CSV table of C-alpha atoms and ligand atoms in Angstrom, one decimal:
chain,number,residue,atom,x,y,z
A,26,UNK,CA,109.2,105.6,98.1
A,27,UNK,CA,111.5,105.8,95.0
A,28,UNK,CA,111.3,103.0,92.6
A,29,UNK,CA,109.4,101.0,95.7
A,30,UNK,CA,107.1,99.6,92.6
A,31,UNK,CA,109.5,99.7,89.8
A,32,UNK,CA,110.0,96.4,87.7
A,33,UNK,CA,111.6,98.3,85.0
A,34,UNK,CA,114.5,95.9,83.3
A,35,UNK,CA,113.0,92.9,84.5
A,36,UNK,CA,112.4,89.7,82.5
A,37,UNK,CA,109.4,87.8,82.9
A,38,UNK,CA,107.4,85.0,81.5
A,39,UNK,CA,103.7,85.0,81.4
A,40,UNK,CA,101.7,81.7,80.5
A,41,UNK,CA,98.6,81.6,78.7
A,42,UNK,CA,98.9,85.8,77.5
A,43,UNK,CA,97.3,85.4,74.4
A,44,UNK,CA,93.9,86.3,75.7
A,45,UNK,CA,92.2,87.4,79.2
A,46,UNK,CA,93.9,88.2,82.3
A,47,UNK,CA,97.0,86.8,81.0
A,48,UNK,CA,97.1,89.2,78.2
A,49,UNK,CA,95.9,92.0,80.6
A,50,UNK,CA,99.3,91.0,82.8
A,51,UNK,CA,101.9,90.8,79.8
A,52,UNK,CA,100.5,94.3,78.5
A,53,UNK,CA,100.9,95.7,82.0
A,54,UNK,CA,104.6,94.4,82.5
A,55,UNK,CA,105.5,95.5,79.1
A,56,UNK,CA,104.2,99.0,79.7
A,57,UNK,CA,106.1,98.9,83.1
A,58,UNK,CA,109.3,98.2,81.2
A,59,UNK,CA,109.6,94.6,81.6
A,60,UNK,CA,111.0,92.3,78.6
A,61,UNK,CA,107.9,90.0,78.6
A,62,UNK,CA,108.2,86.2,77.2
A,63,UNK,CA,104.5,85.0,76.3
A,64,UNK,CA,103.8,81.3,75.8
A,65,UNK,CA,100.3,79.5,74.8
A,66,UNK,CA,99.5,76.8,72.4
A,67,UNK,CA,98.6,78.5,69.3
A,68,UNK,CA,101.8,79.8,67.6
A,69,UNK,CA,99.8,82.5,65.5
A,70,UNK,CA,98.0,83.8,68.4
A,71,UNK,CA,101.6,84.1,70.4
A,72,UNK,CA,103.2,85.6,67.4
A,73,UNK,CA,100.1,88.2,67.1
A,74,UNK,CA,100.0,89.2,70.7
A,75,UNK,CA,103.7,89.5,70.8
A,76,UNK,CA,103.8,91.8,67.6
A,77,UNK,CA,101.4,94.0,68.9
A,78,UNK,CA,102.7,94.3,72.5
A,79,UNK,CA,106.3,95.0,70.8
A,80,UNK,CA,104.9,98.1,69.6
A,81,UNK,CA,104.8,99.3,73.2
A,82,UNK,CA,107.9,97.6,74.5
A,83,UNK,CA,109.7,94.0,74.6
A,84,UNK,CA,107.5,90.9,74.1
A,85,UNK,CA,108.8,87.6,72.5
A,86,UNK,CA,106.8,84.4,72.1
A,87,UNK,CA,107.7,80.7,72.8
A,88,UNK,CA,104.4,78.7,71.8
A,89,UNK,CA,104.3,75.5,74.1
A,90,UNK,CA,101.5,73.2,75.5
A,91,UNK,CA,102.0,73.5,79.2
A,92,UNK,CA,99.4,70.4,79.9
A,93,UNK,CA,102.4,68.2,79.3
A,94,UNK,CA,105.7,67.4,81.2
A,95,UNK,CA,107.4,67.6,77.8
A,96,UNK,CA,105.9,71.0,76.8
A,97,UNK,CA,107.0,72.6,80.2
A,98,UNK,CA,110.6,71.3,80.0
A,99,UNK,CA,110.6,72.4,76.4
A,100,UNK,CA,109.5,76.2,77.2
A,101,UNK,CA,112.1,76.1,80.3
A,102,UNK,CA,114.8,75.0,77.6
A,103,UNK,CA,113.9,77.6,75.0
A,104,UNK,CA,113.7,80.3,77.8
A,105,UNK,CA,117.4,79.4,79.3
A,106,UNK,CA,118.8,79.3,75.7
A,107,UNK,CA,117.7,82.8,75.2
A,108,UNK,CA,118.0,84.3,78.7
A,109,UNK,CA,120.6,84.2,81.6
A,110,UNK,CA,118.0,85.7,83.9
A,111,UNK,CA,114.6,85.2,84.8
A,112,UNK,CA,113.2,87.8,87.4
A,113,UNK,CA,109.4,86.7,87.3
A,114,UNK,CA,107.3,83.8,86.2
A,115,UNK,CA,103.4,84.2,86.0
A,116,UNK,CA,101.8,80.7,86.1
A,117,UNK,CA,98.6,82.1,84.5
A,118,UNK,CA,97.3,79.4,82.0
A,119,UNK,CA,94.2,77.7,82.8
A,120,UNK,CA,91.2,75.8,81.5
A,121,UNK,CA,88.1,75.4,83.0
A,122,UNK,CA,85.4,72.7,82.6
A,123,UNK,CA,81.6,73.0,83.7
A,124,UNK,CA,79.2,70.0,83.4
A,125,UNK,CA,76.8,68.3,86.3
A,126,UNK,CA,78.3,66.0,88.8
A,127,UNK,CA,76.9,62.7,86.7
A,128,UNK,CA,78.8,64.2,83.3
A,129,UNK,CA,82.0,65.5,85.0
A,130,UNK,CA,84.2,62.6,83.6
A,131,UNK,CA,87.5,61.8,83.4
A,132,UNK,CA,88.0,64.0,80.3
A,133,UNK,CA,87.2,67.2,82.4
A,134,UNK,CA,89.6,66.1,85.3
A,135,UNK,CA,92.3,65.4,83.0
A,136,UNK,CA,92.0,68.6,80.9
A,137,UNK,CA,91.8,70.9,84.0
A,138,UNK,CA,94.2,69.3,86.4
A,139,UNK,CA,96.9,68.5,83.7
A,140,UNK,CA,97.1,72.2,82.8
A,141,UNK,CA,96.0,74.0,86.0
A,142,UNK,CA,98.0,71.9,88.5
A,143,UNK,CA,100.5,69.8,87.1
A,144,UNK,CA,101.5,72.6,84.3
A,145,UNK,CA,102.1,74.9,87.2
A,146,UNK,CA,104.1,72.6,89.0
A,147,UNK,CA,106.3,71.3,86.3
A,148,UNK,CA,106.9,74.6,84.6
A,149,UNK,CA,107.9,76.0,88.2
A,150,UNK,CA,110.0,72.8,88.7
A,151,UNK,CA,112.0,73.1,85.1
A,152,UNK,CA,112.4,77.2,85.8
A,153,UNK,CA,113.6,77.0,89.4
A,154,UNK,CA,117.3,76.8,88.7
A,155,UNK,CA,116.9,79.8,86.4
A,156,UNK,CA,114.8,81.6,89.2
A,157,UNK,CA,117.2,80.7,91.8
A,158,UNK,CA,120.1,81.9,89.9
A,159,UNK,CA,118.5,85.4,88.9
A,160,UNK,CA,117.5,85.9,92.8
A,161,UNK,CA,119.0,87.3,95.7
A,162,UNK,CA,117.9,87.5,99.6
A,163,UNK,CA,117.5,91.3,98.9
A,164,UNK,CA,115.5,91.1,95.7
A,165,UNK,CA,114.3,87.4,95.2
A,166,UNK,CA,112.9,86.2,92.0
A,167,UNK,CA,108.9,86.0,91.9
A,168,UNK,CA,106.5,83.1,91.0
A,169,UNK,CA,102.8,84.4,90.7
A,170,UNK,CA,100.3,81.7,90.4
A,171,UNK,CA,96.8,82.2,89.0
A,172,UNK,CA,94.6,80.5,91.6
A,173,UNK,CA,90.6,81.6,91.8
A,174,UNK,CA,87.9,82.9,94.1
A,175,UNK,CA,86.6,79.4,92.9
A,176,UNK,CA,89.3,77.7,95.1
A,177,UNK,CA,88.7,79.8,98.5
A,178,UNK,CA,85.2,79.3,98.6
A,179,UNK,CA,82.4,76.8,97.3
A,180,UNK,CA,81.4,78.1,93.9
A,181,UNK,CA,77.8,78.0,92.4
A,182,UNK,CA,78.5,76.5,89.5
A,183,UNK,CA,79.3,72.8,88.7
A,184,UNK,CA,83.0,73.1,88.1
A,185,UNK,CA,84.0,70.7,90.3
A,186,UNK,CA,87.8,69.8,88.7
A,187,UNK,CA,88.3,73.6,88.1
A,188,UNK,CA,87.4,74.6,91.6
A,189,UNK,CA,89.4,71.6,93.1
A,190,UNK,CA,92.6,72.6,90.9
A,191,UNK,CA,92.4,76.1,92.0
A,192,UNK,CA,92.4,75.1,95.8
A,193,UNK,CA,95.5,72.7,94.8
A,194,UNK,CA,97.1,75.7,93.2
A,195,UNK,CA,96.8,77.8,96.4
A,196,UNK,CA,98.1,75.0,98.5
A,197,UNK,CA,101.0,74.1,96.0
A,198,UNK,CA,102.0,78.0,96.2
A,199,UNK,CA,102.8,77.8,100.0
A,200,UNK,CA,104.3,74.7,99.5
A,201,UNK,CA,106.6,75.9,96.9
A,202,UNK,CA,107.2,79.2,98.5
A,203,UNK,CA,108.6,77.0,101.5
A,204,UNK,CA,110.8,75.0,99.2
A,205,UNK,CA,112.2,78.1,97.1
A,206,UNK,CA,112.8,80.6,99.8
A,207,UNK,CA,115.0,82.7,100.3
A,208,UNK,CA,115.8,83.3,96.7
A,209,UNK,CA,112.4,82.9,95.2
A,210,UNK,CA,109.1,84.1,96.3
A,211,UNK,CA,106.1,82.2,95.4
A,212,UNK,CA,102.4,83.8,95.5
A,213,UNK,CA,99.0,83.7,94.1
A,214,UNK,CA,96.2,85.6,92.9
A,215,UNK,CA,92.9,84.5,93.5
A,216,UNK,CA,90.8,86.6,91.0
A,217,UNK,CA,87.1,86.9,90.8
A,218,UNK,CA,85.1,87.4,87.4
A,219,UNK,CA,87.4,89.2,84.8
A,220,UNK,CA,86.3,89.2,81.0
A,221,UNK,CA,88.1,86.7,79.1
A,222,UNK,CA,87.7,83.9,76.7
A,223,UNK,CA,87.0,81.3,79.5
A,224,UNK,CA,84.4,83.5,81.2
A,225,UNK,CA,82.4,84.8,77.9
A,226,UNK,CA,79.8,82.3,78.2
A,227,UNK,CA,79.0,83.0,81.8
A,228,UNK,CA,79.3,87.0,81.3
A,229,UNK,CA,77.1,86.8,78.6
A,230,UNK,CA,74.2,85.0,80.2
A,231,UNK,CA,74.5,86.6,83.7
A,232,UNK,CA,77.2,89.3,84.2
A,233,UNK,CA,74.2,91.7,85.6
A,234,UNK,CA,73.7,88.9,88.7
A,235,UNK,CA,77.4,88.5,89.0
A,236,UNK,CA,78.0,92.1,89.4
A,237,UNK,CA,75.0,92.7,91.9
A,238,UNK,CA,76.0,90.0,94.0
A,239,UNK,CA,79.5,91.5,94.1
A,240,UNK,CA,80.4,93.5,97.1
A,241,UNK,CA,82.5,96.0,94.9
A,242,UNK,CA,79.5,95.8,92.4
A,243,UNK,CA,81.7,95.2,89.2
A,244,UNK,CA,83.7,92.8,87.1
A,245,UNK,CA,87.7,93.0,87.5
A,246,UNK,CA,89.9,95.1,84.8
A,247,UNK,CA,93.3,95.3,83.6
A,248,UNK,CA,94.2,97.7,86.5
A,249,UNK,CA,93.3,95.2,89.3
A,250,UNK,CA,95.5,92.3,88.4
A,251,UNK,CA,98.3,94.4,86.8
A,252,UNK,CA,98.6,96.4,90.1
A,253,UNK,CA,98.7,93.4,92.2
A,254,UNK,CA,101.1,91.6,90.0
A,255,UNK,CA,103.4,94.6,89.7
A,256,UNK,CA,103.3,95.0,93.5
A,257,UNK,CA,104.1,91.5,94.0
A,258,UNK,CA,107.0,91.7,91.2
A,259,UNK,CA,108.5,95.0,92.6
A,260,UNK,CA,110.5,95.9,95.8
A,261,UNK,CA,107.4,96.5,97.5
A,262,UNK,CA,106.3,92.7,97.7
A,263,UNK,CA,109.9,91.3,98.3
A,264,UNK,CA,108.6,90.2,101.9
A,265,UNK,CA,105.5,88.3,101.0
A,266,UNK,CA,105.9,84.6,100.1
A,267,UNK,CA,103.2,82.0,100.4
A,268,UNK,CA,100.4,84.5,100.4
A,269,UNK,CA,97.0,83.7,98.3
A,270,UNK,CA,95.7,87.1,97.7
A,271,UNK,CA,91.8,87.8,96.5
A,272,UNK,CA,91.7,90.0,93.3
A,273,UNK,CA,87.7,89.6,93.7
A,274,UNK,CA,85.8,92.6,94.7
A,275,UNK,CA,85.2,90.9,97.8
A,276,UNK,CA,83.3,87.9,96.4
A,277,UNK,CA,85.4,85.8,98.7
A,278,UNK,CA,83.7,87.3,101.6
A,279,UNK,CA,80.2,85.8,100.7
A,280,UNK,CA,79.1,82.3,101.5
A,281,UNK,CA,79.2,80.1,98.3
B,313,NAP,N1,88.6,85.2,84.2
B,313,NAP,C1,88.3,85.1,85.0
B,313,NAP,O1,87.2,85.6,85.7
B,313,NAP,C2,89.1,84.1,86.0
B,313,NAP,C3,88.7,84.2,87.6
B,313,NAP,C4,89.5,83.5,88.3
B,313,NAP,C5,90.5,82.9,87.8
B,313,NAP,N2,90.9,83.0,86.6
B,313,NAP,C6,92.4,82.2,86.0
B,313,NAP,O2,93.0,83.0,85.5
B,313,NAP,C7,93.8,82.5,84.3
B,313,NAP,C8,93.4,82.9,83.3
B,313,NAP,O3,92.4,83.0,82.8
B,313,NAP,P1,91.6,83.6,81.6
B,313,NAP,O4,89.8,83.4,82.2
B,313,NAP,O5,91.9,84.9,81.3
B,313,NAP,O6,91.5,82.5,80.4
B,313,NAP,P2,91.4,82.4,78.9
B,313,NAP,O7,90.9,83.9,78.6
B,313,NAP,O8,90.6,81.5,78.5
B,313,NAP,O9,92.8,82.3,78.4
B,313,NAP,C9,93.6,81.3,78.8
B,313,NAP,C10,94.8,81.2,77.9
B,313,NAP,O10,95.8,79.8,78.6
B,313,NAP,C11,96.3,79.2,77.3
B,313,NAP,N3,96.2,78.1,77.2
B,313,NAP,C12,95.1,77.4,77.3
B,313,NAP,N4,95.5,75.9,77.3
B,313,NAP,C13,96.8,75.9,77.2
B,313,NAP,C14,97.8,74.9,77.2
B,313,NAP,N5,97.5,73.6,77.3
B,313,NAP,N6,99.1,75.4,77.5
B,313,NAP,C15,99.6,76.5,77.1
B,313,NAP,N7,98.4,77.7,77.2
B,313,NAP,C16,97.2,77.3,77.3
B,313,NAP,C17,95.2,79.8,76.0
B,313,NAP,O11,95.9,80.1,74.8
B,313,NAP,P3,95.9,78.8,73.9
B,313,NAP,O12,94.3,78.2,73.8
B,313,NAP,O13,96.0,79.2,72.5
B,313,NAP,O14,96.7,77.8,74.3
B,313,NAP,C18,94.9,81.6,76.5
B,313,NAP,O15,96.1,82.5,76.4
B,313,NAP,C19,93.7,81.1,84.7
B,313,NAP,O16,94.5,80.2,85.4
B,313,NAP,C20,92.2,80.9,85.1
B,313,NAP,O17,91.9,79.9,85.9
B,313,NAP,C21,90.4,83.3,85.7
């Protein structure tokens, strides 16, 4: 058991860590002794979060727009300029869009797919050399993608582009897992409802109903995503690749 769940001394990049689930994961990793880079669009937010987390451990910010190929390439370059190793990439940054069928236009698909799917792919592609160089067959580097319960079963909300993007993330996870083995593992978390900027309006409107319908009768909290991330990133998770792990209080067991 000794050190089975240790991630101490690792280097990680968590995207979209200025808010919500990304922030929970980045904070948990910093507390566990990981040197964490965070990236999202707003430089001021990045600097503020990095400064706050630096009071607890090591955290640095590299602002980037990950909805473009150039933004992903720039972040990978900046990281490689700073670090010779990258043990963990958490592709968390994501966007959603809710609109009825007739109003679900090109703008919705462009905004959601460019970040949630293409961003995950391009950033992983550009960081693959660093991840591969940092992994061994015994202790591979890790990629963790944020999927969603909405990509596992048909959601009730009219979020067509988002649900499609998350199903795509799950499949991309499995395909990248095959390509990047044996030096890098690629897994996904499929969260249920967690408090975040993305979920704020839905939870304001109907958190009681969401909780009542959830088998485990609560929202997700920090420990739930930090625990699964630490598991996947530690020696304990080194034999998993291509897995999509629901962290959803059992919601994926229900019909849509
Ligand atoms: N919260 C939930 O209940 C839930 C459930 C299932 C899955 N998820 C997934 O978990 C992940 C995090 O969601 P969340 O709810 O925590 O979201 P959130 O609170 O809205 O945070 C999103 C983060 O992504 C960043 N971001 C947005 N657009 C970006 C871009 N183009 N380039 C770089 N960064 C960008 C945001 O910062 P900037 O705006 O400054 O860029 C922010 O840091 C997403 O992939 C989401 O789909 C969440």
